Amino acid sequence: MSKEISQAVIRRMPRYYRYLGELLDVGVERISSNELSSKMKVTASQIRQDLNNFGGFGQQGYGYNVKYLYEEIGKILGLDHQHNIIVIGAGNLGQALANYVKFEKRGFMITGLFDVNPALLGLSVRGIEIRLLDELEEFVRNNKVDIAALTMPKERAEEVANQLVGLGVNAIWNFAHLDLELPEHVVVENVHLSDSLMQLSYNIVKKEYNAEKK
Amino acid sequence: MSKEISQAVIRRMPRYYRYLGELLDVGVERISSNELSSKMKVTASQIRQDLNNFGGFGQQGYGYNVKYLYEEIGKILGLDHQHNIIVIGAGNLGQALANYVKFEKRGFMITGLFDVNPALLGLSVRGIEIRLLDELEEFVRNNKVDIAALTMPKERAEEVANQLVGLGVNAIWNFAHLDLELPEHVVVENVHLSDSLMQLSYNIVKKEYNAEKK
């Protein structure tokens, strides 16, 4: 992992991981890049190129060992580490995240759930107690927190993100509808649902336009 | 909109739209590509290039008229149309989507909410009644449905997506953790939360590795 790999390649790795996991589940032990290619609808040369970024893994005439490749990609993606996640905002979206059992299988443990709404105090989601935002600082000081997911309204997101960074949390999974301005050492991954919806809408209009032209 | 524009450019358009909307909100009437550049942390030449795909909008020495650019990008993104959305899966995530008031401001109206769980029957979210999946066909036949958001487990997603396509729904906003195989005329936009989390995790591990090297 010494050279810089483009985010476009990285963005495809979870998909490889997902497909390989499905192959493993149905007992497939090895697969050629051509078979993987037709399954994933990516060219075989793209697959070879992508995986060569990390040293290859394939063997001429044999293809890929599914379990080995799955585990190696898992390591590349950091899934051999446990990541503790706290969720700030215990509304529907925050609760949805806390309810995803599958995250845990990949080492992502939701360990805290915070909200400003006192009405939620005392409630818990899958055994995770909802705490008030006032308790955030104490919690982060006393527990290992690797990632904070922000599922709160954008108005307070910047302030809370800065507080978290000040407390040593260096990774933010941001669902708030703004681009956070944070120090460079902080890793931010955005999930902007409105942006995604607008992209969908663009593609709808474009398809309709193209269909009319025909 | 006659030539093919890359999805990378399209993916940046909602962000322009968002920033221009914020400028409008605080009363900014015009902005140079340099100012927009420093605000958005994108190079000015990238901005000019992106917007040139759609015919420019800028004037030498004047910059961009914020309101005009905002509206034009809105049209490009299809936000001058109303889009009716139904949500399949009324769990936390489905309810979170139904609760996003901001979608409506951009013309995305949640008009139906469906689930397989009879316990949810009779409940409603922001006035939208939760219906059983059995009623889906009748609902789609009797109401204009432009987009279906799938927030259900992946096991049934493919089947329901095919049913929807058969009923004439041509756009799927897919939150289920699989890649749908659908006819080519169908527009699909994926939100794969696990993939996003794995990308975050990759970037955390990479940063730690780079920090250790120093």
PDB file of N, CA and C in Angstrom, chain B residues 67-155:
ATOM      1  N   LYS B  67     -28.555  33.409  -9.488  1.00  0.00           N
ATOM      2  CA  LYS B  67     -29.923  32.913  -9.616  1.00  0.00           C
ATOM      3  C   LYS B  67     -30.127  32.189 -10.945  1.00  0.00           C
ATOM      4  N   TYR B  68     -29.596  32.806 -12.001  1.00  0.00           N
ATOM      5  CA  TYR B  68     -29.740  32.212 -13.328  1.00  0.00           C
ATOM      6  C   TYR B  68     -29.054  30.840 -13.384  1.00  0.00           C
ATOM      7  N   LEU B  69     -27.812  30.801 -12.883  1.00  0.00           N
ATOM      8  CA  LEU B  69     -27.046  29.552 -12.909  1.00  0.00           C
ATOM      9  C   LEU B  69     -27.733  28.477 -12.075  1.00  0.00           C
ATOM     10  N   TYR B  70     -28.236  28.910 -10.910  1.00  0.00           N
ATOM     11  CA  TYR B  70     -28.949  27.982 -10.028  1.00  0.00           C
ATOM     12  C   TYR B  70     -30.155  27.372 -10.741  1.00  0.00           C
ATOM     13  N   GLU B  71     -30.904  28.246 -11.398  1.00  0.00           N
ATOM     14  CA  GLU B  71     -32.107  27.750 -12.083  1.00  0.00           C
ATOM     15  C   GLU B  71     -31.764  26.864 -13.277  1.00  0.00           C
ATOM     16  N   GLU B  72     -30.718  27.260 -14.004  1.00  0.00           N
ATOM     17  CA  GLU B  72     -30.339  26.460 -15.173  1.00  0.00           C
ATOM     18  C   GLU B  72     -29.839  25.079 -14.757  1.00  0.00           C
ATOM     19  N   ILE B  73     -29.036  25.039 -13.694  1.00  0.00           N
ATOM     20  CA  ILE B  73     -28.554  23.733 -13.225  1.00  0.00           C
ATOM     21  C   ILE B  73     -29.732  22.914 -12.705  1.00  0.00           C
ATOM     22  N   GLY B  74     -30.666  23.598 -12.050  1.00  0.00           N
ATOM     23  CA  GLY B  74     -31.891  22.926 -11.613  1.00  0.00           C
ATOM     24  C   GLY B  74     -32.613  22.267 -12.783  1.00  0.00           C
ATOM     25  N   LYS B  75     -32.694  22.988 -13.908  1.00  0.00           N
ATOM     26  CA  LYS B  75     -33.360  22.409 -15.094  1.00  0.00           C
ATOM     27  C   LYS B  75     -32.571  21.217 -15.629  1.00  0.00           C
ATOM     28  N   ILE B  76     -31.250  21.375 -15.677  1.00  0.00           N
ATOM     29  CA  ILE B  76     -30.400  20.274 -16.152  1.00  0.00           C
ATOM     30  C   ILE B  76     -30.633  19.026 -15.308  1.00  0.00           C
ATOM     31  N   LEU B  77     -30.792  19.247 -14.009  1.00  0.00           N
ATOM     32  CA  LEU B  77     -30.984  18.127 -13.083  1.00  0.00           C
ATOM     33  C   LEU B  77     -32.434  17.645 -13.049  1.00  0.00           C
ATOM     34  N   GLY B  78     -33.273  18.271 -13.857  1.00  0.00           N
ATOM     35  CA  GLY B  78     -34.658  17.821 -13.919  1.00  0.00           C
ATOM     36  C   GLY B  78     -35.501  18.277 -12.741  1.00  0.00           C
ATOM     37  N   LEU B  79     -35.032  19.308 -12.022  1.00  0.00           N
ATOM     38  CA  LEU B  79     -35.759  19.738 -10.825  1.00  0.00           C
ATOM     39  C   LEU B  79     -36.936  20.650 -11.156  1.00  0.00           C
ATOM     40  N   ASP B  80     -37.076  20.971 -12.435  1.00  0.00           N
ATOM     41  CA  ASP B  80     -38.262  21.738 -12.843  1.00  0.00           C
ATOM     42  C   ASP B  80     -39.457  20.811 -13.110  1.00  0.00           C
ATOM     43  N   HIS B  81     -39.238  19.513 -12.972  1.00  0.00           N
ATOM     44  CA  HIS B  81     -40.331  18.538 -13.066  1.00  0.00           C
ATOM     45  C   HIS B  81     -40.683  18.078 -11.658  1.00  0.00           C
ATOM     46  N   GLN B  82     -41.936  17.686 -11.451  1.00  0.00           N
ATOM     47  CA  GLN B  82     -42.241  16.983 -10.206  1.00  0.00           C
ATOM     48  C   GLN B  82     -41.978  15.491 -10.390  1.00  0.00           C
ATOM     49  N   HIS B  83     -41.338  14.883  -9.428  1.00  0.00           N
ATOM     50  CA  HIS B  83     -41.106  13.445  -9.446  1.00  0.00           C
ATOM     51  C   HIS B  83     -41.836  12.803  -8.280  1.00  0.00           C
ATOM     52  N   ASN B  84     -42.720  11.883  -8.587  1.00  0.00           N
ATOM     53  CA  ASN B  84     -43.392  11.154  -7.511  1.00  0.00           C
ATOM     54  C   ASN B  84     -42.588   9.911  -7.145  1.00  0.00           C
ATOM     55  N   ILE B  85     -42.338   9.774  -5.861  1.00  0.00           N
ATOM     56  CA  ILE B  85     -41.518   8.651  -5.378  1.00  0.00           C
ATOM     57  C   ILE B  85     -42.338   7.756  -4.472  1.00  0.00           C
ATOM     58  N   ILE B  86     -42.245   6.457  -4.688  1.00  0.00           N
ATOM     59  CA  ILE B  86     -42.763   5.536  -3.679  1.00  0.00           C
ATOM     60  C   ILE B  86     -41.571   4.848  -3.011  1.00  0.00           C
ATOM     61  N   VAL B  87     -41.750   4.545  -1.740  1.00  0.00           N
ATOM     62  CA  VAL B  87     -40.677   3.926  -0.964  1.00  0.00           C
ATOM     63  C   VAL B  87     -41.115   2.520  -0.587  1.00  0.00           C
ATOM     64  N   ILE B  88     -40.310   1.537  -0.960  1.00  0.00           N
ATOM     65  CA  ILE B  88     -40.650   0.146  -0.629  1.00  0.00           C
ATOM     66  C   ILE B  88     -39.752  -0.280   0.526  1.00  0.00           C
ATOM     67  N   GLY B  89     -40.370  -0.489   1.654  1.00  0.00           N
ATOM     68  CA  GLY B  89     -39.624  -0.777   2.887  1.00  0.00           C
ATOM     69  C   GLY B  89     -39.832   0.395   3.829  1.00  0.00           C
ATOM     70  N   ALA B  90     -40.710   0.214   4.817  1.00  0.00           N
ATOM     71  CA  ALA B  90     -41.055   1.327   5.709  1.00  0.00           C
ATOM     72  C   ALA B  90     -40.359   1.174   7.050  1.00  0.00           C
ATOM     73  N   GLY B  91     -39.159   0.598   7.032  1.00  0.00           N
ATOM     74  CA  GLY B  91     -38.341   0.536   8.245  1.00  0.00           C
ATOM     75  C   GLY B  91     -37.728   1.895   8.521  1.00  0.00           C
ATOM     76  N   ASN B  92     -36.695   1.928   9.340  1.00  0.00           N
ATOM     77  CA  ASN B  92     -36.069   3.202   9.709  1.00  0.00           C
ATOM     78  C   ASN B  92     -35.630   4.000   8.498  1.00  0.00           C
ATOM     79  N   LEU B  93     -34.987   3.312   7.553  1.00  0.00           N
ATOM     80  CA  LEU B  93     -34.452   4.036   6.404  1.00  0.00           C
ATOM     81  C   LEU B  93     -35.575   4.580   5.516  1.00  0.00           C
ATOM     82  N   GLY B  94     -36.570   3.752   5.257  1.00  0.00           N
ATOM     83  CA  GLY B  94     -37.715   4.197   4.457  1.00  0.00           C
ATOM     84  C   GLY B  94     -38.417   5.372   5.119  1.00  0.00           C
ATOM     85  N   GLN B  95     -38.567   5.284   6.439  1.00  0.00           N
ATOM     86  CA  GLN B  95     -39.213   6.382   7.163  1.00  0.00           C
ATOM     87  C   GLN B  95     -38.334   7.634   7.141  1.00  0.00           C
ATOM     88  N   ALA B  96     -37.011   7.434   7.196  1.00  0.00           N
ATOM     89  CA  ALA B  96     -36.114   8.591   7.130  1.00  0.00           C
ATOM     90  C   ALA B  96     -36.318   9.310   5.793  1.00  0.00           C
ATOM     91  N   LEU B  97     -36.409   8.561   4.707  1.00  0.00           N
ATOM     92  CA  LEU B  97     -36.628   9.186   3.391  1.00  0.00           C
ATOM     93  C   LEU B  97     -37.951   9.930   3.365  1.00  0.00           C
ATOM     94  N   ALA B  98     -38.984   9.281   3.896  1.00  0.00           N
ATOM     95  CA  ALA B  98     -40.306   9.913   3.891  1.00  0.00           C
ATOM     96  C   ALA B  98     -40.323  11.188   4.733  1.00  0.00           C
ATOM     97  N   ASN B  99     -39.415  11.273   5.677  1.00  0.00           N
ATOM     98  CA  ASN B  99     -39.374  12.431   6.565  1.00  0.00           C
ATOM     99  C   ASN B  99     -38.534  13.605   6.070  1.00  0.00           C
ATOM    100  N   TYR B 100     -37.764  13.385   4.996  1.00  0.00           N
ATOM    101  CA  TYR B 100     -36.929  14.471   4.484  1.00  0.00           C
ATOM    102  C   TYR B 100     -37.786  15.529   3.792  1.00  0.00           C
ATOM    103  N   VAL B 101     -38.084  16.583   4.490  1.00  0.00           N
ATOM    104  CA  VAL B 101     -38.932  17.632   3.926  1.00  0.00           C
ATOM    105  C   VAL B 101     -38.236  18.291   2.728  1.00  0.00           C
ATOM    106  N   LYS B 102     -36.915  18.293   2.777  1.00  0.00           N
ATOM    107  CA  LYS B 102     -36.178  19.025   1.747  1.00  0.00           C
ATOM    108  C   LYS B 102     -36.327  18.433   0.362  1.00  0.00           C
ATOM    109  N   PHE B 103     -36.577  17.134   0.284  1.00  0.00           N
ATOM    110  CA  PHE B 103     -36.776  16.534  -1.035  1.00  0.00           C
ATOM    111  C   PHE B 103     -37.921  17.237  -1.771  1.00  0.00           C
ATOM    112  N   GLU B 104     -38.968  17.547  -1.017  1.00  0.00           N
ATOM    113  CA  GLU B 104     -40.158  18.152  -1.627  1.00  0.00           C
ATOM    114  C   GLU B 104     -39.878  19.503  -2.248  1.00  0.00           C
ATOM    115  N   LYS B 105     -38.981  20.256  -1.591  1.00  0.00           N
ATOM    116  CA  LYS B 105     -38.635  21.576  -2.110  1.00  0.00           C
ATOM    117  C   LYS B 105     -38.019  21.472  -3.492  1.00  0.00           C
ATOM    118  N   ARG B 106     -37.451  20.325  -3.798  1.00  0.00           N
ATOM    119  CA  ARG B 106     -36.815  20.129  -5.095  1.00  0.00           C
ATOM    120  C   ARG B 106     -37.690  19.341  -6.042  1.00  0.00           C
ATOM    121  N   GLY B 107     -38.955  19.185  -5.658  1.00  0.00           N
ATOM    122  CA  GLY B 107     -39.900  18.549  -6.572  1.00  0.00           C
ATOM    123  C   GLY B 107     -40.018  17.041  -6.412  1.00  0.00           C
ATOM    124  N   PHE B 108     -39.353  16.484  -5.390  1.00  0.00           N
ATOM    125  CA  PHE B 108     -39.455  15.042  -5.168  1.00  0.00           C
ATOM    126  C   PHE B 108     -40.517  14.791  -4.098  1.00  0.00           C
ATOM    127  N   MET B 109     -41.661  14.254  -4.510  1.00  0.00           N
ATOM    128  CA  MET B 109     -42.761  14.046  -3.583  1.00  0.00           C
ATOM    129  C   MET B 109     -42.882  12.563  -3.231  1.00  0.00           C
ATOM    130  N   ILE B 110     -42.814  12.263  -1.946  1.00  0.00           N
ATOM    131  CA  ILE B 110     -43.037  10.873  -1.542  1.00  0.00           C
ATOM    132  C   ILE B 110     -44.544  10.661  -1.508  1.00  0.00           C
ATOM    133  N   THR B 111     -45.032   9.775  -2.366  1.00  0.00           N
ATOM    134  CA  THR B 111     -46.480   9.614  -2.486  1.00  0.00           C
ATOM    135  C   THR B 111     -46.961   8.264  -1.954  1.00  0.00           C
ATOM    136  N   GLY B 112     -46.040   7.341  -1.706  1.00  0.00           N
ATOM    137  CA  GLY B 112     -46.467   6.038  -1.193  1.00  0.00           C
ATOM    138  C   GLY B 112     -45.362   5.383  -0.400  1.00  0.00           C
ATOM    139  N   LEU B 113     -45.775   4.551   0.549  1.00  0.00           N
ATOM    140  CA  LEU B 113     -44.827   3.903   1.460  1.00  0.00           C
ATOM    141  C   LEU B 113     -45.361   2.486   1.673  1.00  0.00           C
ATOM    142  N   PHE B 114     -44.532   1.496   1.348  1.00  0.00           N
ATOM    143  CA  PHE B 114     -44.999   0.109   1.371  1.00  0.00           C
ATOM    144  C   PHE B 114     -44.105  -0.763   2.227  1.00  0.00           C
ATOM    145  N   ASP B 115     -44.714  -1.792   2.833  1.00  0.00           N
ATOM    146  CA  ASP B 115     -43.925  -2.733   3.620  1.00  0.00           C
ATOM    147  C   ASP B 115     -44.639  -4.085   3.624  1.00  0.00           C
ATOM    148  N   VAL B 116     -43.891  -5.122   3.960  1.00  0.00           N
ATOM    149  CA  VAL B 116     -44.512  -6.446   4.081  1.00  0.00           C
ATOM    150  C   VAL B 116     -45.046  -6.693   5.486  1.00  0.00           C
ATOM    151  N   ASN B 117     -44.645  -5.868   6.417  1.00  0.00           N
ATOM    152  CA  ASN B 117     -44.973  -6.111   7.827  1.00  0.00           C
ATOM    153  C   ASN B 117     -46.370  -5.587   8.180  1.00  0.00           C
ATOM    154  N   PRO B 118     -47.321  -6.489   8.440  1.00  0.00           N
ATOM    155  CA  PRO B 118     -48.703  -6.065   8.719  1.00  0.00           C
ATOM    156  C   PRO B 118     -48.797  -5.207   9.974  1.00  0.00           C
ATOM    157  N   ALA B 119     -47.797  -5.310  10.852  1.00  0.00           N
ATOM    158  CA  ALA B 119     -47.827  -4.519  12.089  1.00  0.00           C
ATOM    159  C   ALA B 119     -47.750  -3.022  11.796  1.00  0.00           C
ATOM    160  N   LEU B 120     -47.223  -2.677  10.622  1.00  0.00           N
ATOM    161  CA  LEU B 120     -47.082  -1.257  10.269  1.00  0.00           C
ATOM    162  C   LEU B 120     -48.337  -0.694   9.609  1.00  0.00           C
ATOM    163  N   LEU B 121     -49.247  -1.607   9.271  1.00  0.00           N
ATOM    164  CA  LEU B 121     -50.461  -1.217   8.561  1.00  0.00           C
ATOM    165  C   LEU B 121     -51.254  -0.202   9.376  1.00  0.00           C
ATOM    166  N   GLY B 122     -51.690   0.856   8.696  1.00  0.00           N
ATOM    167  CA  GLY B 122     -52.477   1.866   9.393  1.00  0.00           C
ATOM    168  C   GLY B 122     -51.623   2.995   9.934  1.00  0.00           C
ATOM    169  N   LEU B 123     -50.332   2.746  10.083  1.00  0.00           N
ATOM    170  CA  LEU B 123     -49.450   3.832  10.513  1.00  0.00           C
ATOM    171  C   LEU B 123     -49.190   4.760   9.333  1.00  0.00           C
ATOM    172  N   SER B 124     -48.792   5.984   9.639  1.00  0.00           N
ATOM    173  CA  SER B 124     -48.412   6.861   8.546  1.00  0.00           C
ATOM    174  C   SER B 124     -47.238   7.738   8.955  1.00  0.00           C
ATOM    175  N   VAL B 125     -46.492   8.189   7.972  1.00  0.00           N
ATOM    176  CA  VAL B 125     -45.319   9.027   8.188  1.00  0.00           C
ATOM    177  C   VAL B 125     -45.538  10.335   7.441  1.00  0.00           C
ATOM    178  N   ARG B 126     -45.550  11.438   8.168  1.00  0.00           N
ATOM    179  CA  ARG B 126     -45.832  12.737   7.558  1.00  0.00           C
ATOM    180  C   ARG B 126     -47.070  12.690   6.664  1.00  0.00           C
ATOM    181  N   GLY B 127     -48.086  12.010   7.147  1.00  0.00           N
ATOM    182  CA  GLY B 127     -49.331  11.949   6.388  1.00  0.00           C
ATOM    183  C   GLY B 127     -49.357  10.902   5.292  1.00  0.00           C
ATOM    184  N   ILE B 128     -48.237  10.214   5.088  1.00  0.00           N
ATOM    185  CA  ILE B 128     -48.211   9.169   4.063  1.00  0.00           C
ATOM    186  C   ILE B 128     -48.483   7.826   4.735  1.00  0.00           C
ATOM    187  N   GLU B 129     -49.611   7.249   4.345  1.00  0.00           N
ATOM    188  CA  GLU B 129     -50.052   5.998   4.947  1.00  0.00           C
ATOM    189  C   GLU B 129     -49.146   4.837   4.513  1.00  0.00           C
ATOM    190  N   ILE B 130     -48.807   3.965   5.446  1.00  0.00           N
ATOM    191  CA  ILE B 130     -48.028   2.775   5.088  1.00  0.00           C
ATOM    192  C   ILE B 130     -48.985   1.702   4.561  1.00  0.00           C
ATOM    193  N   ARG B 131     -48.697   1.218   3.365  1.00  0.00           N
ATOM    194  CA  ARG B 131     -49.532   0.191   2.745  1.00  0.00           C
ATOM    195  C   ARG B 131     -48.790  -1.140   2.703  1.00  0.00           C
ATOM    196  N   LEU B 132     -49.563  -2.209   2.557  1.00  0.00           N
ATOM    197  CA  LEU B 132     -48.924  -3.515   2.387  1.00  0.00           C
ATOM    198  C   LEU B 132     -48.441  -3.685   0.956  1.00  0.00           C
ATOM    199  N   LEU B 133     -47.383  -4.471   0.797  1.00  0.00           N
ATOM    200  CA  LEU B 133     -46.785  -4.670  -0.509  1.00  0.00           C
ATOM    201  C   LEU B 133     -47.783  -5.266  -1.507  1.00  0.00           C
ATOM    202  N   ASP B 134     -48.776  -6.008  -1.001  1.00  0.00           N
ATOM    203  CA  ASP B 134     -49.822  -6.565  -1.862  1.00  0.00           C
ATOM    204  C   ASP B 134     -50.557  -5.491  -2.657  1.00  0.00           C
ATOM    205  N   GLU B 135     -50.570  -4.290  -2.121  1.00  0.00           N
ATOM    206  CA  GLU B 135     -51.332  -3.220  -2.776  1.00  0.00           C
ATOM    207  C   GLU B 135     -50.502  -2.465  -3.802  1.00  0.00           C
ATOM    208  N   LEU B 136     -49.217  -2.867  -3.922  1.00  0.00           N
ATOM    209  CA  LEU B 136     -48.300  -2.123  -4.781  1.00  0.00           C
ATOM    210  C   LEU B 136     -48.805  -2.017  -6.222  1.00  0.00           C
ATOM    211  N   GLU B 137     -49.198  -3.152  -6.774  1.00  0.00           N
ATOM    212  CA  GLU B 137     -49.584  -3.164  -8.182  1.00  0.00           C
ATOM    213  C   GLU B 137     -50.750  -2.197  -8.439  1.00  0.00           C
ATOM    214  N   GLU B 138     -51.763  -2.311  -7.601  1.00  0.00           N
ATOM    215  CA  GLU B 138     -52.932  -1.457  -7.787  1.00  0.00           C
ATOM    216  C   GLU B 138     -52.544   0.022  -7.659  1.00  0.00           C
ATOM    217  N   PHE B 139     -51.704   0.304  -6.679  1.00  0.00           N
ATOM    218  CA  PHE B 139     -51.283   1.689  -6.465  1.00  0.00           C
ATOM    219  C   PHE B 139     -50.555   2.245  -7.685  1.00  0.00           C
ATOM    220  N   VAL B 140     -49.624   1.447  -8.201  1.00  0.00           N
ATOM    221  CA  VAL B 140     -48.834   1.938  -9.349  1.00  0.00           C
ATOM    222  C   VAL B 140     -49.711   2.097 -10.596  1.00  0.00           C
ATOM    223  N   ARG B 141     -50.714   1.223 -10.739  1.00  0.00           N
ATOM    224  CA  ARG B 141     -51.613   1.359 -11.894  1.00  0.00           C
ATOM    225  C   ARG B 141     -52.462   2.633 -11.813  1.00  0.00           C
ATOM    226  N   ASN B 142     -52.775   3.039 -10.584  1.00  0.00           N
ATOM    227  CA  ASN B 142     -53.702   4.162 -10.421  1.00  0.00           C
ATOM    228  C   ASN B 142     -53.045   5.494 -10.112  1.00  0.00           C
ATOM    229  N   ASN B 143     -51.727   5.475  -9.911  1.00  0.00           N
ATOM    230  CA  ASN B 143     -51.051   6.725  -9.567  1.00  0.00           C
ATOM    231  C   ASN B 143     -49.791   6.860 -10.409  1.00  0.00           C
ATOM    232  N   LYS B 144     -49.441   8.095 -10.695  1.00  0.00           N
ATOM    233  CA  LYS B 144     -48.201   8.335 -11.430  1.00  0.00           C
ATOM    234  C   LYS B 144     -47.026   8.075 -10.479  1.00  0.00           C
ATOM    235  N   VAL B 145     -46.174   7.149 -10.849  1.00  0.00           N
ATOM    236  CA  VAL B 145     -44.993   6.853 -10.025  1.00  0.00           C
ATOM    237  C   VAL B 145     -43.757   6.998 -10.904  1.00  0.00           C
ATOM    238  N   ASP B 146     -42.876   7.923 -10.555  1.00  0.00           N
ATOM    239  CA  ASP B 146     -41.690   8.166 -11.378  1.00  0.00           C
ATOM    240  C   ASP B 146     -40.474   7.414 -10.873  1.00  0.00           C
ATOM    241  N   ILE B 147     -40.382   7.287  -9.560  1.00  0.00           N
ATOM    242  CA  ILE B 147     -39.195   6.693  -8.942  1.00  0.00           C
ATOM    243  C   ILE B 147     -39.640   5.763  -7.820  1.00  0.00           C
ATOM    244  N   ALA B 148     -39.024   4.595  -7.741  1.00  0.00           N
ATOM    245  CA  ALA B 148     -39.248   3.738  -6.571  1.00  0.00           C
ATOM    246  C   ALA B 148     -37.943   3.637  -5.796  1.00  0.00           C
ATOM    247  N   ALA B 149     -38.004   3.951  -4.513  1.00  0.00           N
ATOM    248  CA  ALA B 149     -36.836   3.799  -3.644  1.00  0.00           C
ATOM    249  C   ALA B 149     -36.957   2.456  -2.941  1.00  0.00           C
ATOM    250  N   LEU B 150     -35.929   1.627  -3.066  1.00  0.00           N
ATOM    251  CA  LEU B 150     -35.959   0.310  -2.436  1.00  0.00           C
ATOM    252  C   LEU B 150     -35.110   0.324  -1.166  1.00  0.00           C
ATOM    253  N   THR B 151     -35.775   0.282  -0.027  1.00  0.00           N
ATOM    254  CA  THR B 151     -35.054   0.307   1.252  1.00  0.00           C
ATOM    255  C   THR B 151     -35.356  -0.982   2.013  1.00  0.00           C
ATOM    256  N   MET B 152     -35.531  -2.049   1.265  1.00  0.00           N
ATOM    257  CA  MET B 152     -35.879  -3.339   1.835  1.00  0.00           C
ATOM    258  C   MET B 152     -34.656  -4.256   1.831  1.00  0.00           C
ATOM    259  N   PRO B 153     -34.710  -5.387   2.540  1.00  0.00           N
ATOM    260  CA  PRO B 153     -33.569  -6.316   2.501  1.00  0.00           C
ATOM    261  C   PRO B 153     -33.311  -6.804   1.080  1.00  0.00           C
ATOM    262  N   LYS B 154     -32.057  -7.144   0.803  1.00  0.00           N
ATOM    263  CA  LYS B 154     -31.682  -7.468  -0.565  1.00  0.00           C
ATOM    264  C   LYS B 154     -32.369  -8.727  -1.097  1.00  0.00           C
ATOM    265  N   GLU B 155     -32.804  -9.595  -0.192  1.00  0.00           N
ATOM    266  CA  GLU B 155     -33.381 -10.865  -0.632  1.00  0.00           C
ATOM    267  C   GLU B 155     -34.587 -10.686  -1.555  1.00  0.00           C
TER     268      GLU B 155
END
